[in-house]
Amino acid sequence: MKNKTSFPSQEGEARPSRCPDNSAFKQQKLPAWKPQLNIATVLSSFFLSGAFCLSVGICLILAANSVREIQIDYSDKCSDCSKLRENSSNWNKECHCSINFTLKEDILGDVFMYYGLQNFYQNHRRYVISRSDAQLLGRDVNIQKSYCTPFTTYQNGTPMAPCGAIANSIFNDTIDLFYNLKTSAIQVPLLKTGNSWWTDKNVKFRNPKSNNLSSAFAGTARPPYWQKPVYMLDEEDEKNNGYINDDLIVWMRVSAFATFRNLYRRVQRIRQFADGLPAGNYTFRISYSI
C-alpha cells in the first residue's frame, strides 16, 4: 500500500508572496546564446588571449626600460646633520649639506623628483587613523573627539592644525637642484604644484573659509615638529598653502609598506631644461630637517 499526499489548488486562491511572476524574465525563459565549445574554438580563444597579454607585457617592459632612474642616498653624506638631530633639543636648528653627481647622458622628457624613506612604518594601525578628515576639509570640529591623540592640543588648550601623528611627521627636508656650468651654477626650476591627485586637491582637502589664510587659522598652532604654521607652507603661492598644499596632501596619503617614495617635485621645462635635464654636473643642496 502506498501513501499519497496531495495539495489541491483552489481556483482563485492567492499565490504565495515569494513566488515569482510567470514571466519569461523572472522564470528565466528568455532566449540565450549557448556556445557550442569544441577543441578549435577553445584553443583559438586561448591563443588569442595569450597573444594579447604577451603584446601588452612587451609594451610595458619597453616602456619601463625607456625610463631612466638615478638614485642618490644622502643619509650618509648628511651624517653631520643626522647626528645633530639625534639630540631632540636641536630639532629646529638649520643644517645644510650638498651632494654632487654627474649625468653622462641627457634625460629627455618629463623629469620627476621623488623622496624615499626606509623602515618608516606608516601602516601602523594607530598611525594610519591619527588624523581628522573633517578638519582637513576646513570644518570647525572638536578634534578632541578625533583619533589625533596625543597630537590634538597643547597644554594651554590651543588646537593643532593639522592634528595627528601623520601630519606631525611630515617629510620637511628642502631639496634644491643646481646645474653646474664652468663659471656659474643655474638653479633647476622645480614645480611644487600638480603633484597630488585631483580628487585630493579638490575634494578631500579644503581650507577654512575666511578673508585671508592667516585669519582662517587664527587660534590654532602648528604641530610640535613643524617649523612654521600650516598657512605658511608655501608663502609664494596662496593656492598651494594651508591644507591644500601639495606636499602635505602627498604625505597624508600613507603608504602600505615600510619602504616607499613620494613625488616631491617636477622639473619645469623652460630655458635650458625645455627638453629635460641635459648631461653635465649637478648639485643637490639639502636643508636637512629630520
PDB file of N, CA, C and O in Angstrom, residues 130-176:
ATOM      1  N   SER A 130      45.489  58.349  12.783  1.00  0.00           N
ATOM      2  CA  SER A 130      45.807  59.555  13.543  1.00  0.00           C
ATOM      3  C   SER A 130      45.691  60.790  12.652  1.00  0.00           C
ATOM      4  O   SER A 130      46.695  61.395  12.250  1.00  0.00           O
ATOM      5  N   ARG A 131      44.460  61.173  12.361  1.00  0.00           N
ATOM      6  CA  ARG A 131      44.174  62.329  11.531  1.00  0.00           C
ATOM      7  C   ARG A 131      42.703  62.705  11.723  1.00  0.00           C
ATOM      8  O   ARG A 131      41.918  61.935  12.283  1.00  0.00           O
ATOM      9  N   SER A 132      42.345  63.888  11.273  1.00  0.00           N
ATOM     10  CA  SER A 132      40.950  64.329  11.310  1.00  0.00           C
ATOM     11  C   SER A 132      40.563  64.766   9.906  1.00  0.00           C
ATOM     12  O   SER A 132      40.953  65.852   9.452  1.00  0.00           O
ATOM     13  N   ASP A 133      39.819  63.922   9.209  1.00  0.00           N
ATOM     14  CA  ASP A 133      39.412  64.249   7.852  1.00  0.00           C
ATOM     15  C   ASP A 133      38.483  65.458   7.830  1.00  0.00           C
ATOM     16  O   ASP A 133      38.499  66.246   6.877  1.00  0.00           O
ATOM     17  N   ALA A 134      37.667  65.589   8.868  1.00  0.00           N
ATOM     18  CA  ALA A 134      36.774  66.752   8.931  1.00  0.00           C
ATOM     19  C   ALA A 134      37.571  68.042   9.067  1.00  0.00           C
ATOM     20  O   ALA A 134      37.236  69.061   8.455  1.00  0.00           O
ATOM     21  N   GLN A 135      38.641  68.012   9.857  1.00  0.00           N
ATOM     22  CA  GLN A 135      39.489  69.205   9.999  1.00  0.00           C
ATOM     23  C   GLN A 135      40.172  69.531   8.683  1.00  0.00           C
ATOM     24  O   GLN A 135      40.278  70.704   8.301  1.00  0.00           O
ATOM     25  N   LEU A 136      40.642  68.515   7.961  1.00  0.00           N
ATOM     26  CA  LEU A 136      41.323  68.739   6.691  1.00  0.00           C
ATOM     27  C   LEU A 136      40.368  69.239   5.614  1.00  0.00           C
ATOM     28  O   LEU A 136      40.815  69.736   4.586  1.00  0.00           O
ATOM     29  N   LEU A 137      39.062  69.118   5.845  1.00  0.00           N
ATOM     30  CA  LEU A 137      38.067  69.682   4.941  1.00  0.00           C
ATOM     31  C   LEU A 137      37.730  71.126   5.300  1.00  0.00           C
ATOM     32  O   LEU A 137      36.835  71.712   4.696  1.00  0.00           O
ATOM     33  N   GLY A 138      38.433  71.677   6.282  1.00  0.00           N
ATOM     34  CA  GLY A 138      38.232  73.070   6.653  1.00  0.00           C
ATOM     35  C   GLY A 138      37.067  73.296   7.579  1.00  0.00           C
ATOM     36  O   GLY A 138      36.622  74.434   7.754  1.00  0.00           O
ATOM     37  N   ARG A 139      36.569  72.244   8.209  1.00  0.00           N
ATOM     38  CA  ARG A 139      35.421  72.384   9.096  1.00  0.00           C
ATOM     39  C   ARG A 139      35.879  72.701  10.519  1.00  0.00           C
ATOM     40  O   ARG A 139      36.967  72.304  10.935  1.00  0.00           O
ATOM     41  N   ASP A 140      35.030  73.397  11.239  1.00  0.00           N
ATOM     42  CA  ASP A 140      35.300  73.731  12.640  1.00  0.00           C
ATOM     43  C   ASP A 140      34.810  72.567  13.491  1.00  0.00           C
ATOM     44  O   ASP A 140      33.625  72.455  13.804  1.00  0.00           O
ATOM     45  N   VAL A 141      35.705  71.661  13.833  1.00  0.00           N
ATOM     46  CA  VAL A 141      35.325  70.447  14.552  1.00  0.00           C
ATOM     47  C   VAL A 141      36.092  70.371  15.870  1.00  0.00           C
ATOM     48  O   VAL A 141      37.114  71.032  16.067  1.00  0.00           O
ATOM     49  N   ASN A 142      35.579  69.555  16.756  1.00  0.00           N
ATOM     50  CA  ASN A 142      36.240  69.305  18.035  1.00  0.00           C
ATOM     51  C   ASN A 142      37.215  68.149  17.847  1.00  0.00           C
ATOM     52  O   ASN A 142      36.815  66.976  17.844  1.00  0.00           O
ATOM     53  N   ILE A 143      38.484  68.467  17.663  1.00  0.00           N
ATOM     54  CA  ILE A 143      39.464  67.417  17.384  1.00  0.00           C
ATOM     55  C   ILE A 143      39.771  66.579  18.615  1.00  0.00           C
ATOM     56  O   ILE A 143      40.434  65.541  18.503  1.00  0.00           O
ATOM     57  N   GLN A 144      39.264  67.000  19.789  1.00  0.00           N
ATOM     58  CA  GLN A 144      39.451  66.181  20.984  1.00  0.00           C
ATOM     59  C   GLN A 144      38.728  64.847  20.840  1.00  0.00           C
ATOM     60  O   GLN A 144      39.112  63.845  21.443  1.00  0.00           O
ATOM     61  N   LYS A 145      37.673  64.814  20.009  1.00  0.00           N
ATOM     62  CA  LYS A 145      36.912  63.587  19.805  1.00  0.00           C
ATOM     63  C   LYS A 145      37.433  62.785  18.609  1.00  0.00           C
ATOM     64  O   LYS A 145      36.825  61.789  18.233  1.00  0.00           O
ATOM     65  N   SER A 146      38.523  63.236  18.012  1.00  0.00           N
ATOM     66  CA  SER A 146      39.086  62.537  16.864  1.00  0.00           C
ATOM     67  C   SER A 146      40.136  61.537  17.335  1.00  0.00           C
ATOM     68  O   SER A 146      40.382  61.365  18.528  1.00  0.00           O
ATOM     69  N   TYR A 147      40.781  60.885  16.367  1.00  0.00           N
ATOM     70  CA  TYR A 147      41.834  59.916  16.663  1.00  0.00           C
ATOM     71  C   TYR A 147      43.227  60.561  16.669  1.00  0.00           C
ATOM     72  O   TYR A 147      44.221  59.860  16.586  1.00  0.00           O
ATOM     73  N   CYS A 148      43.299  61.888  16.752  1.00  0.00           N
ATOM     74  CA  CYS A 148      44.575  62.584  16.665  1.00  0.00           C
ATOM     75  C   CYS A 148      45.420  62.472  17.926  1.00  0.00           C
ATOM     76  O   CYS A 148      46.603  62.826  17.906  1.00  0.00           O
ATOM     77  N   THR A 149      44.848  62.031  19.028  1.00  0.00           N
ATOM     78  CA  THR A 149      45.572  61.953  20.293  1.00  0.00           C
ATOM     79  C   THR A 149      46.873  61.167  20.128  1.00  0.00           C
ATOM     80  O   THR A 149      46.871  60.130  19.474  1.00  0.00           O
ATOM     81  N   PRO A 150      48.008  61.649  20.675  1.00  0.00           N
ATOM     82  CA  PRO A 150      48.150  62.803  21.576  1.00  0.00           C
ATOM     83  C   PRO A 150      48.441  64.119  20.869  1.00  0.00           C
ATOM     84  O   PRO A 150      48.756  65.109  21.536  1.00  0.00           O
ATOM     85  N   PHE A 151      48.364  64.147  19.526  1.00  0.00           N
ATOM     86  CA  PHE A 151      48.678  65.380  18.799  1.00  0.00           C
ATOM     87  C   PHE A 151      47.386  66.134  18.468  1.00  0.00           C
ATOM     88  O   PHE A 151      47.025  66.309  17.314  1.00  0.00           O
ATOM     89  N   THR A 152      46.691  66.536  19.517  1.00  0.00           N
ATOM     90  CA  THR A 152      45.439  67.271  19.342  1.00  0.00           C
ATOM     91  C   THR A 152      45.587  68.724  19.779  1.00  0.00           C
ATOM     92  O   THR A 152      45.409  69.634  18.984  1.00  0.00           O
ATOM     93  N   THR A 153      45.931  68.933  21.038  1.00  0.00           N
ATOM     94  CA  THR A 153      46.077  70.286  21.569  1.00  0.00           C
ATOM     95  C   THR A 153      47.332  70.363  22.425  1.00  0.00           C
ATOM     96  O   THR A 153      47.855  69.347  22.901  1.00  0.00           O
ATOM     97  N   TYR A 154      47.804  71.601  22.630  1.00  0.00           N
ATOM     98  CA  TYR A 154      48.901  71.842  23.559  1.00  0.00           C
ATOM     99  C   TYR A 154      48.356  71.921  24.987  1.00  0.00           C
ATOM    100  O   TYR A 154      47.134  71.900  25.208  1.00  0.00           O
ATOM    101  N   GLN A 155      49.245  72.021  25.938  1.00  0.00           N
ATOM    102  CA  GLN A 155      48.821  72.038  27.338  1.00  0.00           C
ATOM    103  C   GLN A 155      47.942  73.237  27.663  1.00  0.00           C
ATOM    104  O   GLN A 155      47.098  73.171  28.552  1.00  0.00           O
ATOM    105  N   ASN A 156      48.122  74.326  26.921  1.00  0.00           N
ATOM    106  CA  ASN A 156      47.284  75.505  27.166  1.00  0.00           C
ATOM    107  C   ASN A 156      45.941  75.431  26.443  1.00  0.00           C
ATOM    108  O   ASN A 156      45.160  76.381  26.495  1.00  0.00           O
ATOM    109  N   GLY A 157      45.672  74.313  25.757  1.00  0.00           N
ATOM    110  CA  GLY A 157      44.387  74.128  25.095  1.00  0.00           C
ATOM    111  C   GLY A 157      44.345  74.549  23.647  1.00  0.00           C
ATOM    112  O   GLY A 157      43.308  74.385  22.995  1.00  0.00           O
ATOM    113  N   THR A 158      45.435  75.094  23.112  1.00  0.00           N
ATOM    114  CA  THR A 158      45.451  75.517  21.713  1.00  0.00           C
ATOM    115  C   THR A 158      45.443  74.301  20.790  1.00  0.00           C
ATOM    116  O   THR A 158      46.306  73.436  20.904  1.00  0.00           O
ATOM    117  N   PRO A 159      44.475  74.211  19.888  1.00  0.00           N
ATOM    118  CA  PRO A 159      44.411  73.048  18.994  1.00  0.00           C
ATOM    119  C   PRO A 159      45.497  73.097  17.921  1.00  0.00           C
ATOM    120  O   PRO A 159      45.917  74.171  17.485  1.00  0.00           O
ATOM    121  N   MET A 160      45.961  71.922  17.517  1.00  0.00           N
ATOM    122  CA  MET A 160      46.955  71.817  16.461  1.00  0.00           C
ATOM    123  C   MET A 160      46.266  71.770  15.101  1.00  0.00           C
ATOM    124  O   MET A 160      45.208  71.167  14.949  1.00  0.00           O
ATOM    125  N   ALA A 161      46.876  72.413  14.139  1.00  0.00           N
ATOM    126  CA  ALA A 161      46.342  72.409  12.776  1.00  0.00           C
ATOM    127  C   ALA A 161      47.490  72.174  11.804  1.00  0.00           C
ATOM    128  O   ALA A 161      48.355  73.037  11.662  1.00  0.00           O
ATOM    129  N   PRO A 162      47.497  71.031  11.127  1.00  0.00           N
ATOM    130  CA  PRO A 162      46.580  69.893  11.287  1.00  0.00           C
ATOM    131  C   PRO A 162      46.983  69.022  12.460  1.00  0.00           C
ATOM    132  O   PRO A 162      48.139  69.017  12.872  1.00  0.00           O
ATOM    133  N   CYS A 163      46.031  68.254  12.974  1.00  0.00           N
ATOM    134  CA  CYS A 163      46.306  67.411  14.124  1.00  0.00           C
ATOM    135  C   CYS A 163      46.702  66.013  13.658  1.00  0.00           C
ATOM    136  O   CYS A 163      46.547  65.647  12.490  1.00  0.00           O
ATOM    137  N   GLY A 164      47.231  65.230  14.589  1.00  0.00           N
ATOM    138  CA  GLY A 164      47.529  63.836  14.293  1.00  0.00           C
ATOM    139  C   GLY A 164      48.996  63.549  14.065  1.00  0.00           C
ATOM    140  O   GLY A 164      49.806  64.442  13.763  1.00  0.00           O
ATOM    141  N   ALA A 165      49.349  62.261  14.190  1.00  0.00           N
ATOM    142  CA  ALA A 165      50.741  61.834  14.041  1.00  0.00           C
ATOM    143  C   ALA A 165      51.198  61.880  12.600  1.00  0.00           C
ATOM    144  O   ALA A 165      52.381  62.092  12.331  1.00  0.00           O
ATOM    145  N   ILE A 166      50.293  61.672  11.644  1.00  0.00           N
ATOM    146  CA  ILE A 166      50.698  61.685  10.235  1.00  0.00           C
ATOM    147  C   ILE A 166      51.207  63.068   9.851  1.00  0.00           C
ATOM    148  O   ILE A 166      52.301  63.219   9.295  1.00  0.00           O
ATOM    149  N   ALA A 167      50.414  64.084  10.141  1.00  0.00           N
ATOM    150  CA  ALA A 167      50.809  65.448   9.792  1.00  0.00           C
ATOM    151  C   ALA A 167      52.047  65.882  10.561  1.00  0.00           C
ATOM    152  O   ALA A 167      52.926  66.556  10.012  1.00  0.00           O
ATOM    153  N   ASN A 168      52.148  65.485  11.822  1.00  0.00           N
ATOM    154  CA  ASN A 168      53.284  65.910  12.646  1.00  0.00           C
ATOM    155  C   ASN A 168      54.607  65.370  12.114  1.00  0.00           C
ATOM    156  O   ASN A 168      55.649  65.999  12.279  1.00  0.00           O
ATOM    157  N   SER A 169      54.586  64.213  11.464  1.00  0.00           N
ATOM    158  CA  SER A 169      55.823  63.582  10.992  1.00  0.00           C
ATOM    159  C   SER A 169      56.084  63.848   9.520  1.00  0.00           C
ATOM    160  O   SER A 169      56.806  63.084   8.871  1.00  0.00           O
ATOM    161  N   ILE A 170      55.531  64.903   8.946  1.00  0.00           N
ATOM    162  CA  ILE A 170      55.660  65.184   7.519  1.00  0.00           C
ATOM    163  C   ILE A 170      57.138  65.302   7.111  1.00  0.00           C
ATOM    164  O   ILE A 170      57.979  65.769   7.874  1.00  0.00           O
ATOM    165  N   PHE A 171      57.423  64.836   5.904  1.00  0.00           N
ATOM    166  CA  PHE A 171      58.776  64.994   5.346  1.00  0.00           C
ATOM    167  C   PHE A 171      59.011  66.475   5.056  1.00  0.00           C
ATOM    168  O   PHE A 171      58.297  67.082   4.250  1.00  0.00           O
ATOM    169  N   ASN A 172      59.989  67.064   5.722  1.00  0.00           N
ATOM    170  CA  ASN A 172      60.180  68.510   5.598  1.00  0.00           C
ATOM    171  C   ASN A 172      61.597  68.900   5.200  1.00  0.00           C
ATOM    172  O   ASN A 172      62.014  70.031   5.427  1.00  0.00           O
ATOM    173  N   ASP A 173      62.365  67.983   4.613  1.00  0.00           N
ATOM    174  CA  ASP A 173      63.635  68.390   4.009  1.00  0.00           C
ATOM    175  C   ASP A 173      63.362  69.255   2.783  1.00  0.00           C
ATOM    176  O   ASP A 173      62.417  69.003   2.036  1.00  0.00           O
ATOM    177  N   THR A 174      64.185  70.257   2.582  1.00  0.00           N
ATOM    178  CA  THR A 174      64.085  71.101   1.385  1.00  0.00           C
ATOM    179  C   THR A 174      65.220  70.733   0.445  1.00  0.00           C
ATOM    180  O   THR A 174      66.398  70.796   0.828  1.00  0.00           O
ATOM    181  N   ILE A 175      64.881  70.347  -0.786  1.00  0.00           N
ATOM    182  CA  ILE A 175      65.875  69.880  -1.753  1.00  0.00           C
ATOM    183  C   ILE A 175      65.850  70.803  -2.972  1.00  0.00           C
ATOM    184  O   ILE A 175      64.807  70.959  -3.614  1.00  0.00           O
ATOM    185  N   ASP A 176      66.991  71.395  -3.276  1.00  0.00           N
ATOM    186  CA  ASP A 176      67.146  72.234  -4.465  1.00  0.00           C
ATOM    187  C   ASP A 176      68.178  71.592  -5.386  1.00  0.00           C
ATOM    188  O   ASP A 176      69.158  70.997  -4.933  1.00  0.00           O
TER     189      ASP A 176
END
